[in-house]
Structure formats: C-alpha cells, structure tokens
Amino acid sequence: MAEKQYGSNKFKDLGWIASHWNYYLRLNSHVLMRGVPPRELIGLKYPFKLADPIKPPLLSVDFTDACDLACVYCNNPCFPHPRTMMSDGIFNCLLQNLRAAKINRVRVGGGEPMLHPNCAEMLGKLKPLTKYLSIITNGQWKEPHEIDEILLSGVDLIEVSVDAGGAKIYEASRQNASYRRLLQNIRHLRHQRDRLKSSTLIRIRLMLRPSTKHLERSETAFWKRYADAVLPQLLLKHPDSEYDQDLFYTRVYDQNTAPVCSLPFKDLQIRPDGRIPLCPAKGTSLDPAKRSFLGHVCHDSLIDIWNGPAFKAMRQAQRTRQGKIMEGCKGCNYS
C-alpha cells in the first residue's frame, strides 16, 4: 500500500505565495479594479486578523446540484435523485435579497452550473447586483454557443477545473468527461474572449494528486496558453467519499479533529432549493444528521443570517478553538 501523503490547500506559507506571486497579482488586481474593497481581500486570506465582517465577503450560489460527470473523488455522484434546478421563484428571491445585501462578490457553482437551462440569463441578472461575479465549470459544455452566452453575460471570472496528468488521468478521474472536448472548449473560450475584447478572466484550477504533483510546473506552462492564471489545488480525501486512491490527507481527517476554518468569516452559501446552510459542508453532507440549515432565501435576510447567533457562535468557536458547535466540524476538509 502506498504511503499516505498529507497536504492542505491553505497556502499560507510565504515561500509558496512568493513562488506564485504572478497569479495573486493578476487575480487580486482584477478584483480590486472591479471595486471590491481591499479589506475583503485581506479577510479572505487572514480572517482571524480582522473583526468579523458585517456582511459576507463572498456569496456562493448553486444553480443546480446536477452534474454531468461522476468524478471518482467527489461526493456529488452519491447525491439523491432527482437533482434540483433553482426555480425562477427562488432565483427572484435571491435577486431581491442580494439587492438589499449589496454583497461584493458572488461565485456560481454546483453541481455543474451550466447544466441549468437559464444559466447565462441568470448570470446576466446577477451581474448588476455585485461587483465581482465568477463561475466555476468543468468545461464539458456540449455546444460552443453555451460559453459564448456566458461571456456575453458580463461574468468577471470563469474558472475551469482540470486534473493534471493528461487525457488518461483526466478521463479516469472524471467519468463521462472527454479530454479532447475540454481542450476544444477552452481554446474556443479563449478565442471568443479575445475576439469579443471581453475583460473576463480565465482561470484553471489544476487538481493535483500525490502522483501528479511533480507535474505542476509543466502543466501550468501548458494551460497558460489558454488561461490567464493557473493555480494548483490538492485533491484531498473527502469525508463523505469512500474513494481513497492517490489522494492527499489532512491531519484533521486522521485525528478526527476540527480544522481551523475560515469559511464562517468569508462565505455564505445558497443551495439550489433556496436553503442556506451553516457552511458548504453542512449543506452537501450525505448524512442527513450532519446537515445544518439556518434559513431560506425567500423567507430570511442574508444579512440577518450572517449576523445571527449560529454564525456568531461558529466564528467565536473558531477564534477560541472552543465550543460544542465545533463537534460537527471534526474531520472536515472544506476549510
């Protein structure tokens, strides 16, 4: 059996940050130019150094929990069926709530958000209500016009998640995916972005396994042909998944302890059915007993939930490393 390897996506090491300075400079400059306050950028990386923000620096919105892939390391394939697509009614509640909350950054994900039949239209309606709008996709869209519509929506950042190691590893990791289609789509995305003279930034999330970590430099050079920025992300053992081949582990997983988590200080999530969880892990857990929802976008204020007792208790517990609320955080790697 291969020796277990440990890793973390909390890249706080100054040496690592210095070696990827061009990425941080490009992305953060792009965000600041859109009017996002510097304090919010600092808070995303170092929330414990600052007072609690009065509103979420980031709103994560899932248009759908459906996905056209079955990645072997993900818990999404184990979600119950049928999947949920955000309805017009819930989306209108989101728009109304966001209009009042004035949250500066909105990130759209899932699932695969581009499976929602109204994805581009929804992005176009979100854009005037936030300073920085981004979407993360697997890049497996079937028709080129789909990405054309996303670009025309005015989205500021398009993130594409890619496994390092070439076609064989990519397709083995992402069942139902085509590496050839991925390349065609990303080339088309870059061509159309440049043709339209769009200011949308293209970023690759380069997913690394222990066996492919040594490929970071060569893979980064390859994907920089099409993307403005490439940032590595370690593939971590998911607490809800039995898959354990060629993944990194976090110490908290082995020790069943609660991680030092920054999510309660920076991110509020809305699920496709409008429910608002305490954190992404509490919203997508396969075990119903581990789920925790605080409200609904059609019935509750985003700001009230953010400043409510549950979020305050979680933030205080993370600051002091004490509190019963942290029992539910043991073994989590979302932080």
Tab-separated table of C-alpha atoms in Angstrom:
chain	number	residue	atom	x	y	z
A	1	MET	CA	0.000	0.000	0.000
A	2	ALA	CA	1.335	3.446	-0.911
A	3	GLU	CA	2.437	5.671	1.932
A	4	LYS	CA	-0.224	8.159	2.938
A	5	GLN	CA	0.649	11.703	1.899
A	6	TYR	CA	-0.534	14.809	3.671
A	7	GLY	CA	-1.350	18.190	2.243
A	8	SER	CA	-3.522	21.246	2.597
A	9	ASN	CA	-4.986	23.903	0.341
A	10	LYS	CA	-4.398	26.570	2.969
A	11	PHE	CA	-1.451	28.095	1.187
A	12	LYS	CA	-0.223	30.395	3.964
A	13	ASP	CA	3.435	29.579	3.519
A	14	LEU	CA	5.144	32.770	2.381
A	15	GLY	CA	7.567	30.828	0.199
A	16	TRP	CA	4.708	29.202	-1.676
A	17	ILE	CA	2.895	32.513	-2.090
A	18	ALA	CA	6.096	34.140	-3.343
A	19	SER	CA	6.563	31.390	-5.941
A	20	HIS	CA	3.040	32.035	-7.233
A	21	TRP	CA	3.150	35.828	-6.942
A	22	ASN	CA	2.129	36.384	-10.571
A	23	TYR	CA	-1.129	34.526	-10.001
A	24	TYR	CA	-2.019	36.546	-6.910
A	25	LEU	CA	-1.056	39.809	-8.567
A	26	ARG	CA	-3.170	39.107	-11.656
A	27	LEU	CA	-6.287	37.923	-9.856
A	28	ASN	CA	-6.260	40.395	-6.972
A	29	SER	CA	-5.631	43.321	-9.307
A	30	HIS	CA	-8.601	42.191	-11.393
A	31	VAL	CA	-10.808	42.011	-8.300
A	32	LEU	CA	-9.699	45.383	-6.925
A	33	MET	CA	-10.268	47.072	-10.279
A	34	ARG	CA	-13.899	45.979	-10.064
A	35	GLY	CA	-14.307	47.918	-6.819
A	36	VAL	CA	-14.059	45.159	-4.220
A	37	PRO	CA	-12.624	46.711	-1.015
A	38	PRO	CA	-9.050	45.654	-0.119
A	39	ARG	CA	-10.225	44.759	3.384
A	40	GLU	CA	-12.388	41.977	1.951
A	41	LEU	CA	-9.470	40.514	0.006
A	42	ILE	CA	-7.316	40.540	3.124
A	43	GLY	CA	-10.138	38.990	5.122
A	44	LEU	CA	-10.435	36.092	2.684
A	45	LYS	CA	-6.866	35.037	3.477
A	46	TYR	CA	-6.426	36.230	7.047
A	47	PRO	CA	-9.887	36.474	8.661
A	48	PHE	CA	-8.623	35.921	12.198
A	49	LYS	CA	-6.582	39.120	12.000
A	50	LEU	CA	-9.680	41.276	11.464
A	51	ALA	CA	-13.009	41.950	13.125
A	52	ASP	CA	-15.991	39.945	11.911
A	53	PRO	CA	-17.320	41.387	8.621
A	54	ILE	CA	-20.842	42.807	8.791
A	55	LYS	CA	-21.777	41.121	5.515
A	56	PRO	CA	-20.416	38.079	3.667
A	57	PRO	CA	-17.344	38.925	1.576
A	58	LEU	CA	-18.473	36.112	-0.742
A	59	LEU	CA	-21.858	34.640	-1.657
A	60	SER	CA	-21.684	31.132	-3.153
A	61	VAL	CA	-24.742	30.255	-5.224
A	62	ASP	CA	-25.516	26.798	-6.558
A	63	PHE	CA	-27.776	26.998	-9.614
A	64	THR	CA	-28.078	23.203	-9.516
A	65	ASP	CA	-26.703	20.161	-7.731
A	66	ALA	CA	-26.816	18.193	-11.002
A	67	CYS	CA	-23.557	17.236	-12.689
A	68	ASP	CA	-22.813	15.538	-15.993
A	69	LEU	CA	-19.641	13.927	-14.625
A	70	ALA	CA	-19.008	11.326	-11.948
A	71	CYS	CA	-15.614	12.282	-10.548
A	72	VAL	CA	-14.296	9.376	-8.518
A	73	TYR	CA	-13.164	11.551	-5.596
A	74	CYS	CA	-16.359	13.629	-5.294
A	75	ASN	CA	-19.415	13.048	-3.117
A	76	ASN	CA	-21.748	14.566	-5.740
A	77	PRO	CA	-22.410	11.278	-7.591
A	78	CYS	CA	-23.878	9.937	-4.336
A	79	PHE	CA	-26.457	12.737	-4.018
A	80	PRO	CA	-30.084	11.568	-4.203
A	81	HIS	CA	-32.054	11.841	-7.423
A	82	PRO	CA	-33.803	13.695	-8.940
A	83	ARG	CA	-31.452	16.655	-8.841
A	84	THR	CA	-32.574	20.202	-8.133
A	85	MET	CA	-32.535	23.113	-10.577
A	86	MET	CA	-33.008	26.537	-8.996
A	87	SER	CA	-36.516	27.692	-9.889
A	88	ASP	CA	-37.455	31.121	-11.213
A	89	GLY	CA	-39.211	31.876	-7.937
A	90	ILE	CA	-36.190	31.092	-5.783
A	91	PHE	CA	-33.874	32.954	-8.144
A	92	ASN	CA	-36.085	36.049	-7.928
A	93	CYS	CA	-35.885	35.808	-4.127
A	94	LEU	CA	-32.112	35.664	-4.463
A	95	LEU	CA	-32.067	38.792	-6.629
A	96	GLN	CA	-34.239	40.667	-4.157
A	97	ASN	CA	-32.106	39.580	-1.208
A	98	LEU	CA	-28.847	40.387	-2.973
A	99	ARG	CA	-30.142	43.796	-3.989
A	100	ALA	CA	-30.613	44.610	-0.297
A	101	ALA	CA	-27.423	42.936	0.967
A	102	LYS	CA	-25.045	44.511	-1.578
A	103	ILE	CA	-22.540	41.645	-1.360
A	104	ASN	CA	-19.454	42.469	-3.410
A	105	ARG	CA	-18.538	39.017	-4.706
A	106	VAL	CA	-20.799	36.242	-5.985
A	107	ARG	CA	-19.472	32.862	-7.069
A	108	VAL	CA	-21.731	30.490	-9.005
A	109	GLY	CA	-21.092	26.771	-8.773
A	110	GLY	CA	-22.831	23.470	-8.175
A	111	GLY	CA	-23.026	20.752	-9.413
A	112	GLU	CA	-22.277	21.933	-12.904
A	113	PRO	CA	-23.970	25.350	-13.197
A	114	MET	CA	-24.026	25.339	-16.996
A	115	LEU	CA	-26.477	22.431	-16.921
A	116	HIS	CA	-29.114	24.905	-15.760
A	117	PRO	CA	-31.075	25.849	-18.893
A	118	ASN	CA	-31.124	29.523	-17.859
A	119	CYS	CA	-27.529	29.778	-16.635
A	120	ALA	CA	-26.410	32.648	-18.895
A	121	GLU	CA	-29.616	34.613	-18.340
A	122	MET	CA	-29.281	34.212	-14.570
A	123	LEU	CA	-25.673	35.386	-14.646
A	124	GLY	CA	-26.738	38.435	-16.632
A	125	LYS	CA	-29.273	39.323	-13.942
A	126	LEU	CA	-26.792	38.797	-11.108
A	127	LYS	CA	-24.041	40.921	-12.651
A	128	PRO	CA	-25.568	44.381	-11.963
A	129	LEU	CA	-26.058	43.452	-8.290
A	130	THR	CA	-22.459	42.620	-7.402
A	131	LYS	CA	-19.013	43.988	-8.130
A	132	TYR	CA	-17.386	40.667	-8.993
A	133	LEU	CA	-19.196	37.676	-10.476
A	134	SER	CA	-17.494	34.346	-11.126
A	135	ILE	CA	-18.496	30.866	-12.241
A	136	ILE	CA	-16.729	27.531	-11.903
A	137	THR	CA	-17.351	24.878	-14.542
A	138	ASN	CA	-15.938	21.528	-15.618
A	139	GLY	CA	-15.552	22.799	-19.186
A	140	GLN	CA	-17.512	19.926	-20.722
A	141	TRP	CA	-20.234	22.015	-22.373
A	142	LYS	CA	-21.602	20.309	-25.455
A	143	GLU	CA	-22.284	23.351	-27.654
A	144	PRO	CA	-19.834	26.237	-28.278
A	145	HIS	CA	-22.619	28.824	-28.107
A	146	GLU	CA	-23.078	27.986	-24.425
A	147	ILE	CA	-19.781	29.595	-23.467
A	148	ASP	CA	-20.434	32.492	-25.870
A	149	GLU	CA	-23.572	33.276	-23.870
A	150	ILE	CA	-21.651	33.074	-20.587
A	151	LEU	CA	-19.075	35.567	-21.869
A	152	LEU	CA	-21.810	37.935	-23.025
A	153	SER	CA	-23.436	37.809	-19.581
A	154	GLY	CA	-20.637	40.009	-18.235
A	155	VAL	CA	-19.173	37.479	-15.806
A	156	ASP	CA	-15.809	38.647	-14.436
A	157	LEU	CA	-14.092	35.291	-13.916
A	158	ILE	CA	-14.539	31.845	-15.456
A	159	GLU	CA	-12.834	29.037	-13.566
A	160	VAL	CA	-12.316	25.648	-15.187
A	161	SER	CA	-11.391	22.676	-13.027
A	162	VAL	CA	-8.834	20.344	-14.655
A	163	ASP	CA	-6.981	17.250	-13.420
A	164	ALA	CA	-3.242	17.261	-14.072
A	165	GLY	CA	-1.660	14.376	-15.940
A	166	GLY	CA	-3.153	14.450	-19.420
A	167	ALA	CA	-6.036	12.641	-21.066
A	168	LYS	CA	-5.651	9.235	-19.412
A	169	ILE	CA	-5.657	10.512	-15.841
A	170	TYR	CA	-8.253	13.191	-16.568
A	171	GLU	CA	-10.781	10.784	-18.066
A	172	ALA	CA	-10.148	8.108	-15.422
A	173	SER	CA	-10.770	10.666	-12.677
A	174	ARG	CA	-13.740	12.344	-14.348
A	175	GLN	CA	-16.001	9.633	-15.627
A	176	ASN	CA	-18.143	10.751	-18.601
A	177	ALA	CA	-15.631	13.515	-19.429
A	178	SER	CA	-13.672	13.950	-22.661
A	179	TYR	CA	-10.196	15.478	-22.572
A	180	ARG	CA	-10.476	16.296	-26.261
A	181	ARG	CA	-13.707	18.208	-25.661
A	182	LEU	CA	-12.089	20.028	-22.737
A	183	LEU	CA	-9.240	21.255	-24.941
A	184	GLN	CA	-11.588	22.283	-27.748
A	185	ASN	CA	-13.809	24.186	-25.341
A	186	ILE	CA	-11.013	26.033	-23.570
A	187	ARG	CA	-9.441	27.015	-26.880
A	188	HIS	CA	-12.820	28.267	-28.039
A	189	LEU	CA	-13.321	30.121	-24.756
A	190	ARG	CA	-10.001	31.932	-25.098
A	191	HIS	CA	-10.588	32.710	-28.787
A	192	GLN	CA	-14.059	34.117	-28.172
A	193	ARG	CA	-12.971	36.068	-25.110
A	194	ASP	CA	-10.245	37.770	-27.125
A	195	ARG	CA	-12.470	38.265	-30.186
A	196	LEU	CA	-15.149	39.946	-28.088
A	197	LYS	CA	-12.491	42.041	-26.321
A	198	SER	CA	-14.053	40.864	-23.084
A	199	SER	CA	-12.368	41.661	-19.769
A	200	THR	CA	-13.402	38.281	-18.360
A	201	LEU	CA	-10.514	36.480	-16.695
A	202	ILE	CA	-9.953	32.764	-17.394
A	203	ARG	CA	-8.518	30.670	-14.582
A	204	ILE	CA	-7.575	26.993	-14.468
A	205	ARG	CA	-7.891	25.112	-11.198
A	206	LEU	CA	-5.185	22.495	-11.609
A	207	MET	CA	-6.113	19.491	-9.487
A	208	LEU	CA	-3.036	17.618	-8.245
A	209	ARG	CA	-2.733	14.111	-6.835
A	210	PRO	CA	0.369	12.843	-4.998
A	211	SER	CA	1.337	11.050	-8.235
A	212	THR	CA	0.957	14.191	-10.370
A	213	LYS	CA	2.199	16.898	-8.016
A	214	HIS	CA	5.583	16.885	-9.756
A	215	LEU	CA	3.814	17.941	-12.973
A	216	GLU	CA	2.684	21.293	-11.589
A	217	ARG	CA	5.238	23.379	-13.484
A	218	SER	CA	4.836	21.667	-16.873
A	219	GLU	CA	1.038	21.542	-16.619
A	220	THR	CA	0.927	25.195	-15.613
A	221	ALA	CA	3.004	26.139	-18.651
A	222	PHE	CA	0.676	24.117	-20.898
A	223	TRP	CA	-2.566	25.626	-19.601
A	224	LYS	CA	-1.167	29.170	-19.587
A	225	ARG	CA	-1.512	29.001	-23.377
A	226	TYR	CA	-5.245	29.381	-22.893
A	227	ALA	CA	-5.779	30.744	-19.382
A	228	ASP	CA	-4.775	33.995	-17.738
A	229	ALA	CA	-3.951	32.256	-14.474
A	230	VAL	CA	-3.352	28.713	-13.252
A	231	LEU	CA	-3.500	27.790	-9.588
A	232	PRO	CA	-2.823	24.303	-8.217
A	233	GLN	CA	-5.240	22.673	-5.820
A	234	LEU	CA	-4.518	19.433	-3.995
A	235	LEU	CA	-7.068	16.648	-4.256
A	236	LEU	CA	-7.998	15.869	-0.662
A	237	LYS	CA	-9.715	12.826	0.786
A	238	HIS	CA	-13.400	13.750	1.059
A	239	PRO	CA	-15.001	12.782	4.384
A	240	ASP	CA	-18.204	11.706	2.607
A	241	SER	CA	-16.491	9.578	-0.040
A	242	GLU	CA	-15.035	6.093	0.327
A	243	TYR	CA	-12.601	6.745	-2.521
A	244	ASP	CA	-9.060	6.891	-1.149
A	245	GLN	CA	-6.713	6.209	-4.065
A	246	ASP	CA	-3.871	8.636	-4.745
A	247	LEU	CA	-5.258	11.493	-2.647
A	248	PHE	CA	-3.816	13.835	-0.071
A	249	TYR	CA	-4.988	13.627	3.524
A	250	THR	CA	-5.349	16.387	6.060
A	251	ARG	CA	-4.193	15.836	9.635
A	252	VAL	CA	-7.659	16.675	10.939
A	253	TYR	CA	-9.105	13.777	8.938
A	254	ASP	CA	-6.782	11.248	10.570
A	255	GLN	CA	-7.075	12.777	14.019
A	256	ASN	CA	-10.833	13.433	13.745
A	257	THR	CA	-10.325	16.961	14.997
A	258	ALA	CA	-11.911	20.213	13.862
A	259	PRO	CA	-9.839	22.271	11.415
A	260	VAL	CA	-9.054	25.941	11.789
A	261	CYS	CA	-11.731	27.129	9.383
A	262	SER	CA	-12.093	30.498	7.664
A	263	LEU	CA	-15.435	29.797	5.938
A	264	PRO	CA	-17.662	31.312	8.679
A	265	PHE	CA	-15.788	34.587	8.194
A	266	LYS	CA	-15.979	34.825	4.421
A	267	ASP	CA	-18.596	32.669	2.687
A	268	LEU	CA	-22.375	32.284	2.710
A	269	GLN	CA	-23.916	29.606	0.511
A	270	ILE	CA	-27.318	29.273	-1.140
A	271	ARG	CA	-28.388	25.816	-2.274
A	272	PRO	CA	-30.492	25.274	-5.440
A	273	ASP	CA	-33.655	24.869	-3.353
A	274	GLY	CA	-33.031	28.217	-1.642
A	275	ARG	CA	-31.907	26.841	1.698
A	276	ILE	CA	-28.955	28.485	3.425
A	277	PRO	CA	-26.575	26.133	5.281
A	278	LEU	CA	-24.197	26.954	8.092
A	279	CYS	CA	-21.372	26.131	5.677
A	280	PRO	CA	-20.891	24.251	2.378
A	281	ALA	CA	-20.093	21.014	4.220
A	282	LYS	CA	-23.325	21.255	6.212
A	283	GLY	CA	-25.270	21.858	3.022
A	284	THR	CA	-23.932	18.936	0.995
A	285	SER	CA	-23.294	16.196	3.546
A	286	LEU	CA	-24.602	12.778	2.528
A	287	ASP	CA	-25.597	12.109	6.145
A	288	PRO	CA	-28.824	13.993	6.971
A	289	ALA	CA	-27.795	14.106	10.627
A	290	LYS	CA	-24.766	16.216	9.701
A	291	ARG	CA	-26.717	18.817	7.733
A	292	SER	CA	-27.482	22.201	9.238
A	293	PHE	CA	-29.651	24.843	7.553
A	294	LEU	CA	-30.283	28.276	9.032
A	295	GLY	CA	-32.922	29.703	6.739
A	296	HIS	CA	-34.247	30.176	3.233
A	297	VAL	CA	-33.514	32.888	0.702
A	298	CYS	CA	-37.246	33.533	0.188
A	299	HIS	CA	-38.013	33.935	3.885
A	300	ASP	CA	-34.877	35.277	5.546
A	301	SER	CA	-32.455	38.152	5.103
A	302	LEU	CA	-28.937	37.156	4.082
A	303	ILE	CA	-27.512	39.815	6.379
A	304	ASP	CA	-29.651	38.686	9.315
A	305	ILE	CA	-28.480	35.089	8.911
A	306	TRP	CA	-24.854	36.180	8.557
A	307	ASN	CA	-25.078	38.176	11.787
A	308	GLY	CA	-27.324	35.656	13.533
A	309	PRO	CA	-26.500	33.525	16.580
A	310	ALA	CA	-25.371	30.401	14.696
A	311	PHE	CA	-22.771	32.178	12.565
A	312	LYS	CA	-21.609	34.250	15.527
A	313	ALA	CA	-21.209	31.105	17.629
A	314	MET	CA	-19.223	29.384	14.896
A	315	ARG	CA	-16.930	32.374	14.383
A	316	GLN	CA	-16.336	32.677	18.126
A	317	ALA	CA	-15.649	28.952	18.389
A	318	GLN	CA	-13.109	29.182	15.587
A	319	ARG	CA	-11.380	32.119	17.232
A	320	THR	CA	-11.171	30.440	20.650
A	321	ARG	CA	-10.994	26.815	19.428
A	322	GLN	CA	-13.744	26.024	21.930
A	323	GLY	CA	-17.449	25.365	21.767
A	324	LYS	CA	-19.837	22.470	21.287
A	325	ILE	CA	-20.704	23.725	17.795
A	326	MET	CA	-17.274	22.563	16.596
A	327	GLU	CA	-18.122	18.919	17.282
A	328	GLY	CA	-19.784	18.836	13.875
A	329	CYS	CA	-16.593	20.072	12.200
A	330	LYS	CA	-14.409	17.101	13.072
A	331	GLY	CA	-12.602	15.580	10.115
A	332	CYS	CA	-13.782	18.253	7.667
A	333	ASN	CA	-11.507	19.479	4.861
A	334	TYR	CA	-13.665	22.278	3.436
A	335	SER	CA	-11.860	24.919	5.458
